[in-house]
Amino acid sequence: MPPMLDLRDVRKTYPNGTDALKGVSLRIEQGEILALLGPNGAGKTTLISIICGISTMTAGSVEVGGHDVATDFRAARQLIGIVPQELSLDPFARVGNCLRLSRGLFGLPRGDSTIEGILKKLSLWDKRDNRVHELSGGMKRRVLIGKALAHEPKVLFLDEPTAGVDVELRKDMWRTVRDLKEQGTTIILTTHYIDEAEAIADRVGVISNGEILLVEETEALMHRMGRKEMIIELQEPVDEIPESLSAYGLRRGRNNRSLVYSYVSMAGKRPGITSLLTDISAAGFVLRDVQTRQSSLEDIFVDLLRDAA
């Protein structure tokens, strides 16, 4: 079965010579949630704009559902919904009409039952006759999501969808995303809330300086690159880590009153911890407390960017 999105060696060079994308290749399967992570200026929005036909690529090819975005644009764009970062809405339009207009732009009938279902799912049904300018920022964000879903797309782009919105809307958003995935919708997400990506994405892609650094299943990435830390708090501050503990690669922690030991957890085992604690005591340190911390996707992301710099 062909992928829902198939990008091959996509490049974007601006007239001033700036390379925004440097040969991006990516395959995304139907019903998959991909979190695309990267710092500002990494090329995320440029890549999304090319897939959605908002911007043209300098070289390469993009297919959506088997339709080439350059030679079969209408068919490709029909499959795509996009929730942009900006709140680009007519302030005087009524909420329900915003969604109906979106359907009409794609040549679809009114679909009142479909519109009603979307509005109810986004907790907007009681606001359907309100004008956009009467809504809060969070409610306006919901309208943007509703517009993106109005023509029942097979691929949904969420470009920082929860930036600046309340916690309740973020929860509603992720419930909606999970429902859409169950219905077979392919979702590409960019977000600065990396904990959300870790919780919801099937795979994670990291882009930096116009290049894809990696694309990997979230769980496999966490297992491969994830680390654990043991923070050993001491009764007295540490002026210098003794030579007898050098093999453990310890570093001094906050206020020099703790030792930090980083390790990779394999199959639930904690390599070297028993001997470490024994050797710390033998070195004359008195333990006050021991804590463990597992690295998050954000830690891995930061490490990847640091290595790529």
mmCIF file with all atom_site columns, C-alpha atoms in Angstrom, residues 51-196:
data_model
loop_
_atom_site.group_PDB
_atom_site.id
_atom_site.type_symbol
_atom_site.label_atom_id
_atom_site.label_alt_id
_atom_site.label_comp_id
_atom_site.label_asym_id
_atom_site.label_entity_id
_atom_site.label_seq_id
_atom_site.pdbx_PDB_ins_code
_atom_site.Cartn_x
_atom_site.Cartn_y
_atom_site.Cartn_z
_atom_site.occupancy
_atom_site.B_iso_or_equiv
_atom_site.pdbx_formal_charge
_atom_site.auth_seq_id
_atom_site.auth_comp_id
_atom_site.auth_asym_id
_atom_site.auth_atom_id
_atom_site.pdbx_PDB_model_num
ATOM 1   C CA . ILE A 1 51  ? 2.955   20.016 0.630   1.00 0.00 ? 51  ILE A CA 1
ATOM 2   C CA . CYS A 1 52  ? -0.194  22.145 0.830   1.00 0.00 ? 52  CYS A CA 1
ATOM 3   C CA . GLY A 1 53  ? 0.573   23.988 -2.403  1.00 0.00 ? 53  GLY A CA 1
ATOM 4   C CA . ILE A 1 54  ? 1.036   27.367 -0.714  1.00 0.00 ? 54  ILE A CA 1
ATOM 5   C CA . SER A 1 55  ? 4.689   27.499 -1.793  1.00 0.00 ? 55  SER A CA 1
ATOM 6   C CA . THR A 1 56  ? 6.534   25.889 -4.706  1.00 0.00 ? 56  THR A CA 1
ATOM 7   C CA . MET A 1 57  ? 9.576   23.682 -4.341  1.00 0.00 ? 57  MET A CA 1
ATOM 8   C CA . THR A 1 58  ? 12.806  24.278 -6.208  1.00 0.00 ? 58  THR A CA 1
ATOM 9   C CA . ALA A 1 59  ? 13.351  20.565 -6.826  1.00 0.00 ? 59  ALA A CA 1
ATOM 10  C CA . GLY A 1 60  ? 11.991  17.189 -5.763  1.00 0.00 ? 60  GLY A CA 1
ATOM 11  C CA . SER A 1 61  ? 8.514   15.690 -5.719  1.00 0.00 ? 61  SER A CA 1
ATOM 12  C CA . VAL A 1 62  ? 5.580   15.470 -3.298  1.00 0.00 ? 62  VAL A CA 1
ATOM 13  C CA . GLU A 1 63  ? 2.628   13.096 -3.579  1.00 0.00 ? 63  GLU A CA 1
ATOM 14  C CA . VAL A 1 64  ? -0.475  13.162 -1.383  1.00 0.00 ? 64  VAL A CA 1
ATOM 15  C CA . GLY A 1 65  ? -2.616  10.053 -1.637  1.00 0.00 ? 65  GLY A CA 1
ATOM 16  C CA . GLY A 1 66  ? -0.855  9.223  -4.910  1.00 0.00 ? 66  GLY A CA 1
ATOM 17  C CA . HIS A 1 67  ? -1.506  12.699 -6.397  1.00 0.00 ? 67  HIS A CA 1
ATOM 18  C CA . ASP A 1 68  ? 1.473   14.863 -7.344  1.00 0.00 ? 68  ASP A CA 1
ATOM 19  C CA . VAL A 1 69  ? 1.103   18.332 -5.798  1.00 0.00 ? 69  VAL A CA 1
ATOM 20  C CA . ALA A 1 70  ? 2.672   19.947 -8.870  1.00 0.00 ? 70  ALA A CA 1
ATOM 21  C CA . THR A 1 71  ? 0.841   18.172 -11.705 1.00 0.00 ? 71  THR A CA 1
ATOM 22  C CA . ASP A 1 72  ? -2.391  17.136 -9.935  1.00 0.00 ? 72  ASP A CA 1
ATOM 23  C CA . PHE A 1 73  ? -2.775  19.952 -7.429  1.00 0.00 ? 73  PHE A CA 1
ATOM 24  C CA . ARG A 1 74  ? -6.569  19.983 -7.058  1.00 0.00 ? 74  ARG A CA 1
ATOM 25  C CA . ALA A 1 75  ? -6.832  16.295 -6.219  1.00 0.00 ? 75  ALA A CA 1
ATOM 26  C CA . ALA A 1 76  ? -3.918  16.525 -3.783  1.00 0.00 ? 76  ALA A CA 1
ATOM 27  C CA . ARG A 1 77  ? -5.225  19.660 -2.050  1.00 0.00 ? 77  ARG A CA 1
ATOM 28  C CA . GLN A 1 78  ? -8.697  18.123 -1.697  1.00 0.00 ? 78  GLN A CA 1
ATOM 29  C CA . LEU A 1 79  ? -7.176  15.561 0.669   1.00 0.00 ? 79  LEU A CA 1
ATOM 30  C CA . ILE A 1 80  ? -5.522  18.149 2.929   1.00 0.00 ? 80  ILE A CA 1
ATOM 31  C CA . GLY A 1 81  ? -6.738  20.167 5.893   1.00 0.00 ? 81  GLY A CA 1
ATOM 32  C CA . ILE A 1 82  ? -4.481  22.666 7.627   1.00 0.00 ? 82  ILE A CA 1
ATOM 33  C CA . VAL A 1 83  ? -4.678  24.478 10.945  1.00 0.00 ? 83  VAL A CA 1
ATOM 34  C CA . PRO A 1 84  ? -2.229  27.400 10.678  1.00 0.00 ? 84  PRO A CA 1
ATOM 35  C CA . GLN A 1 85  ? -0.508  29.187 13.533  1.00 0.00 ? 85  GLN A CA 1
ATOM 36  C CA . GLU A 1 86  ? -2.167  32.507 12.722  1.00 0.00 ? 86  GLU A CA 1
ATOM 37  C CA . LEU A 1 87  ? -5.786  33.252 13.644  1.00 0.00 ? 87  LEU A CA 1
ATOM 38  C CA . SER A 1 88  ? -6.816  34.118 10.073  1.00 0.00 ? 88  SER A CA 1
ATOM 39  C CA . LEU A 1 89  ? -10.598 34.432 10.346  1.00 0.00 ? 89  LEU A CA 1
ATOM 40  C CA . ASP A 1 90  ? -13.188 36.957 9.163   1.00 0.00 ? 90  ASP A CA 1
ATOM 41  C CA . PRO A 1 91  ? -14.123 38.685 12.458  1.00 0.00 ? 91  PRO A CA 1
ATOM 42  C CA . PHE A 1 92  ? -17.712 39.301 11.319  1.00 0.00 ? 92  PHE A CA 1
ATOM 43  C CA . ALA A 1 93  ? -18.439 35.827 9.968   1.00 0.00 ? 93  ALA A CA 1
ATOM 44  C CA . ARG A 1 94  ? -20.667 33.498 11.963  1.00 0.00 ? 94  ARG A CA 1
ATOM 45  C CA . VAL A 1 95  ? -19.024 30.343 13.266  1.00 0.00 ? 95  VAL A CA 1
ATOM 46  C CA . GLY A 1 96  ? -21.249 27.865 11.416  1.00 0.00 ? 96  GLY A CA 1
ATOM 47  C CA . ASN A 1 97  ? -20.858 29.754 8.155   1.00 0.00 ? 97  ASN A CA 1
ATOM 48  C CA . CYS A 1 98  ? -17.053 29.628 8.452   1.00 0.00 ? 98  CYS A CA 1
ATOM 49  C CA . LEU A 1 99  ? -17.222 25.850 8.216   1.00 0.00 ? 99  LEU A CA 1
ATOM 50  C CA . ARG A 1 100 ? -19.863 25.850 5.460   1.00 0.00 ? 100 ARG A CA 1
ATOM 51  C CA . LEU A 1 101 ? -17.754 28.248 3.390   1.00 0.00 ? 101 LEU A CA 1
ATOM 52  C CA . SER A 1 102 ? -14.754 25.969 3.772   1.00 0.00 ? 102 SER A CA 1
ATOM 53  C CA . ARG A 1 103 ? -16.776 23.022 2.428   1.00 0.00 ? 103 ARG A CA 1
ATOM 54  C CA . GLY A 1 104 ? -18.010 25.171 -0.450  1.00 0.00 ? 104 GLY A CA 1
ATOM 55  C CA . LEU A 1 105 ? -14.478 26.165 -1.440  1.00 0.00 ? 105 LEU A CA 1
ATOM 56  C CA . PHE A 1 106 ? -13.778 22.470 -2.017  1.00 0.00 ? 106 PHE A CA 1
ATOM 57  C CA . GLY A 1 107 ? -16.951 22.071 -4.090  1.00 0.00 ? 107 GLY A CA 1
ATOM 58  C CA . LEU A 1 108 ? -18.825 20.101 -1.433  1.00 0.00 ? 108 LEU A CA 1
ATOM 59  C CA . PRO A 1 109 ? -22.504 20.490 -0.494  1.00 0.00 ? 109 PRO A CA 1
ATOM 60  C CA . ARG A 1 110 ? -23.542 22.143 2.792   1.00 0.00 ? 110 ARG A CA 1
ATOM 61  C CA . GLY A 1 111 ? -23.337 18.908 4.764   1.00 0.00 ? 111 GLY A CA 1
ATOM 62  C CA . ASP A 1 112 ? -25.257 20.239 7.761   1.00 0.00 ? 112 ASP A CA 1
ATOM 63  C CA . SER A 1 113 ? -24.994 16.992 9.707   1.00 0.00 ? 113 SER A CA 1
ATOM 64  C CA . THR A 1 114 ? -21.221 16.887 9.149   1.00 0.00 ? 114 THR A CA 1
ATOM 65  C CA . ILE A 1 115 ? -20.860 20.528 10.254  1.00 0.00 ? 115 ILE A CA 1
ATOM 66  C CA . GLU A 1 116 ? -22.993 19.866 13.315  1.00 0.00 ? 116 GLU A CA 1
ATOM 67  C CA . GLY A 1 117 ? -20.854 16.881 14.294  1.00 0.00 ? 117 GLY A CA 1
ATOM 68  C CA . ILE A 1 118 ? -17.629 18.875 13.990  1.00 0.00 ? 118 ILE A CA 1
ATOM 69  C CA . LEU A 1 119 ? -19.006 21.820 15.971  1.00 0.00 ? 119 LEU A CA 1
ATOM 70  C CA . LYS A 1 120 ? -20.212 19.533 18.751  1.00 0.00 ? 120 LYS A CA 1
ATOM 71  C CA . LYS A 1 121 ? -16.890 17.680 18.878  1.00 0.00 ? 121 LYS A CA 1
ATOM 72  C CA . LEU A 1 122 ? -15.098 21.026 19.282  1.00 0.00 ? 122 LEU A CA 1
ATOM 73  C CA . SER A 1 123 ? -17.610 22.335 21.869  1.00 0.00 ? 123 SER A CA 1
ATOM 74  C CA . LEU A 1 124 ? -18.703 25.056 19.422  1.00 0.00 ? 124 LEU A CA 1
ATOM 75  C CA . TRP A 1 125 ? -22.297 24.011 18.793  1.00 0.00 ? 125 TRP A CA 1
ATOM 76  C CA . ASP A 1 126 ? -23.726 26.607 21.170  1.00 0.00 ? 126 ASP A CA 1
ATOM 77  C CA . LYS A 1 127 ? -21.538 29.248 19.452  1.00 0.00 ? 127 LYS A CA 1
ATOM 78  C CA . ARG A 1 128 ? -22.586 28.362 15.900  1.00 0.00 ? 128 ARG A CA 1
ATOM 79  C CA . ASP A 1 129 ? -24.466 31.648 15.382  1.00 0.00 ? 129 ASP A CA 1
ATOM 80  C CA . ASN A 1 130 ? -21.915 33.861 17.125  1.00 0.00 ? 130 ASN A CA 1
ATOM 81  C CA . ARG A 1 131 ? -19.661 36.134 15.118  1.00 0.00 ? 131 ARG A CA 1
ATOM 82  C CA . VAL A 1 132 ? -15.966 35.319 15.293  1.00 0.00 ? 132 VAL A CA 1
ATOM 83  C CA . HIS A 1 133 ? -15.026 38.608 16.989  1.00 0.00 ? 133 HIS A CA 1
ATOM 84  C CA . GLU A 1 134 ? -17.292 37.663 19.912  1.00 0.00 ? 134 GLU A CA 1
ATOM 85  C CA . LEU A 1 135 ? -15.188 34.586 20.716  1.00 0.00 ? 135 LEU A CA 1
ATOM 86  C CA . SER A 1 136 ? -12.200 34.164 23.005  1.00 0.00 ? 136 SER A CA 1
ATOM 87  C CA . GLY A 1 137 ? -8.789  33.328 21.538  1.00 0.00 ? 137 GLY A CA 1
ATOM 88  C CA . GLY A 1 138 ? -9.229  29.666 22.454  1.00 0.00 ? 138 GLY A CA 1
ATOM 89  C CA . MET A 1 139 ? -12.634 29.487 20.773  1.00 0.00 ? 139 MET A CA 1
ATOM 90  C CA . LYS A 1 140 ? -11.224 31.114 17.631  1.00 0.00 ? 140 LYS A CA 1
ATOM 91  C CA . ARG A 1 141 ? -8.574  28.394 17.564  1.00 0.00 ? 141 ARG A CA 1
ATOM 92  C CA . ARG A 1 142 ? -11.370 25.809 17.681  1.00 0.00 ? 142 ARG A CA 1
ATOM 93  C CA . VAL A 1 143 ? -13.018 27.484 14.683  1.00 0.00 ? 143 VAL A CA 1
ATOM 94  C CA . LEU A 1 144 ? -9.754  27.171 12.735  1.00 0.00 ? 144 LEU A CA 1
ATOM 95  C CA . ILE A 1 145 ? -9.694  23.467 13.527  1.00 0.00 ? 145 ILE A CA 1
ATOM 96  C CA . GLY A 1 146 ? -13.318 23.145 12.463  1.00 0.00 ? 146 GLY A CA 1
ATOM 97  C CA . LYS A 1 147 ? -12.587 24.867 9.148   1.00 0.00 ? 147 LYS A CA 1
ATOM 98  C CA . ALA A 1 148 ? -9.719  22.468 8.495   1.00 0.00 ? 148 ALA A CA 1
ATOM 99  C CA . LEU A 1 149 ? -11.992 19.470 9.147   1.00 0.00 ? 149 LEU A CA 1
ATOM 100 C CA . ALA A 1 150 ? -15.054 20.780 7.295   1.00 0.00 ? 150 ALA A CA 1
ATOM 101 C CA . HIS A 1 151 ? -14.232 19.108 3.957   1.00 0.00 ? 151 HIS A CA 1
ATOM 102 C CA . GLU A 1 152 ? -13.355 15.813 5.699   1.00 0.00 ? 152 GLU A CA 1
ATOM 103 C CA . PRO A 1 153 ? -9.659  15.678 4.714   1.00 0.00 ? 153 PRO A CA 1
ATOM 104 C CA . LYS A 1 154 ? -7.551  12.526 4.745   1.00 0.00 ? 154 LYS A CA 1
ATOM 105 C CA . VAL A 1 155 ? -4.442  14.445 5.847   1.00 0.00 ? 155 VAL A CA 1
ATOM 106 C CA . LEU A 1 156 ? -4.471  17.067 8.594   1.00 0.00 ? 156 LEU A CA 1
ATOM 107 C CA . PHE A 1 157 ? -1.634  19.490 9.310   1.00 0.00 ? 157 PHE A CA 1
ATOM 108 C CA . LEU A 1 158 ? -1.562  21.027 12.781  1.00 0.00 ? 158 LEU A CA 1
ATOM 109 C CA . ASP A 1 159 ? 0.987   23.853 12.849  1.00 0.00 ? 159 ASP A CA 1
ATOM 110 C CA . GLU A 1 160 ? 1.468   24.766 16.534  1.00 0.00 ? 160 GLU A CA 1
ATOM 111 C CA . PRO A 1 161 ? -2.275  24.202 17.152  1.00 0.00 ? 161 PRO A CA 1
ATOM 112 C CA . THR A 1 162 ? -2.180  24.695 20.932  1.00 0.00 ? 162 THR A CA 1
ATOM 113 C CA . ALA A 1 163 ? 0.181   27.681 21.047  1.00 0.00 ? 163 ALA A CA 1
ATOM 114 C CA . GLY A 1 164 ? -1.196  30.185 23.539  1.00 0.00 ? 164 GLY A CA 1
ATOM 115 C CA . VAL A 1 165 ? -4.423  28.311 24.305  1.00 0.00 ? 165 VAL A CA 1
ATOM 116 C CA . ASP A 1 166 ? -5.837  27.130 27.606  1.00 0.00 ? 166 ASP A CA 1
ATOM 117 C CA . VAL A 1 167 ? -5.253  23.694 29.092  1.00 0.00 ? 167 VAL A CA 1
ATOM 118 C CA . GLU A 1 168 ? -8.847  22.588 28.492  1.00 0.00 ? 168 GLU A CA 1
ATOM 119 C CA . LEU A 1 169 ? -8.625  23.302 24.766  1.00 0.00 ? 169 LEU A CA 1
ATOM 120 C CA . ARG A 1 170 ? -5.339  21.409 24.570  1.00 0.00 ? 170 ARG A CA 1
ATOM 121 C CA . LYS A 1 171 ? -7.049  18.373 26.120  1.00 0.00 ? 171 LYS A CA 1
ATOM 122 C CA . ASP A 1 172 ? -9.984  18.702 23.703  1.00 0.00 ? 172 ASP A CA 1
ATOM 123 C CA . MET A 1 173 ? -7.565  18.999 20.797  1.00 0.00 ? 173 MET A CA 1
ATOM 124 C CA . TRP A 1 174 ? -5.730  15.793 21.621  1.00 0.00 ? 174 TRP A CA 1
ATOM 125 C CA . ARG A 1 175 ? -8.989  13.919 22.152  1.00 0.00 ? 175 ARG A CA 1
ATOM 126 C CA . THR A 1 176 ? -10.051 15.076 18.690  1.00 0.00 ? 176 THR A CA 1
ATOM 127 C CA . VAL A 1 177 ? -6.696  14.055 17.204  1.00 0.00 ? 177 VAL A CA 1
ATOM 128 C CA . ARG A 1 178 ? -7.010  10.557 18.659  1.00 0.00 ? 178 ARG A CA 1
ATOM 129 C CA . ASP A 1 179 ? -10.555 10.252 17.273  1.00 0.00 ? 179 ASP A CA 1
ATOM 130 C CA . LEU A 1 180 ? -9.354  11.326 13.827  1.00 0.00 ? 180 LEU A CA 1
ATOM 131 C CA . LYS A 1 181 ? -6.529  8.793  13.920  1.00 0.00 ? 181 LYS A CA 1
ATOM 132 C CA . GLU A 1 182 ? -9.022  6.037  14.715  1.00 0.00 ? 182 GLU A CA 1
ATOM 133 C CA . GLN A 1 183 ? -10.969 7.131  11.626  1.00 0.00 ? 183 GLN A CA 1
ATOM 134 C CA . GLY A 1 184 ? -7.846  6.747  9.486   1.00 0.00 ? 184 GLY A CA 1
ATOM 135 C CA . THR A 1 185 ? -6.827  10.407 9.197   1.00 0.00 ? 185 THR A CA 1
ATOM 136 C CA . THR A 1 186 ? -3.098  11.030 8.752   1.00 0.00 ? 186 THR A CA 1
ATOM 137 C CA . ILE A 1 187 ? -1.870  13.809 11.027  1.00 0.00 ? 187 ILE A CA 1
ATOM 138 C CA . ILE A 1 188 ? 1.325   15.864 10.860  1.00 0.00 ? 188 ILE A CA 1
ATOM 139 C CA . LEU A 1 189 ? 1.904   17.933 13.963  1.00 0.00 ? 189 LEU A CA 1
ATOM 140 C CA . THR A 1 190 ? 4.377   20.673 14.763  1.00 0.00 ? 190 THR A CA 1
ATOM 141 C CA . THR A 1 191 ? 4.502   21.793 18.368  1.00 0.00 ? 191 THR A CA 1
ATOM 142 C CA . HIS A 1 192 ? 6.712   23.430 20.969  1.00 0.00 ? 192 HIS A CA 1
ATOM 143 C CA . TYR A 1 193 ? 5.020   21.292 23.639  1.00 0.00 ? 193 TYR A CA 1
ATOM 144 C CA . ILE A 1 194 ? 7.318   18.327 23.156  1.00 0.00 ? 194 ILE A CA 1
ATOM 145 C CA . ASP A 1 195 ? 5.672   16.402 25.982  1.00 0.00 ? 195 ASP A CA 1
ATOM 146 C CA . GLU A 1 196 ? 2.519   16.348 23.841  1.00 0.00 ? 196 GLU A CA 1
#
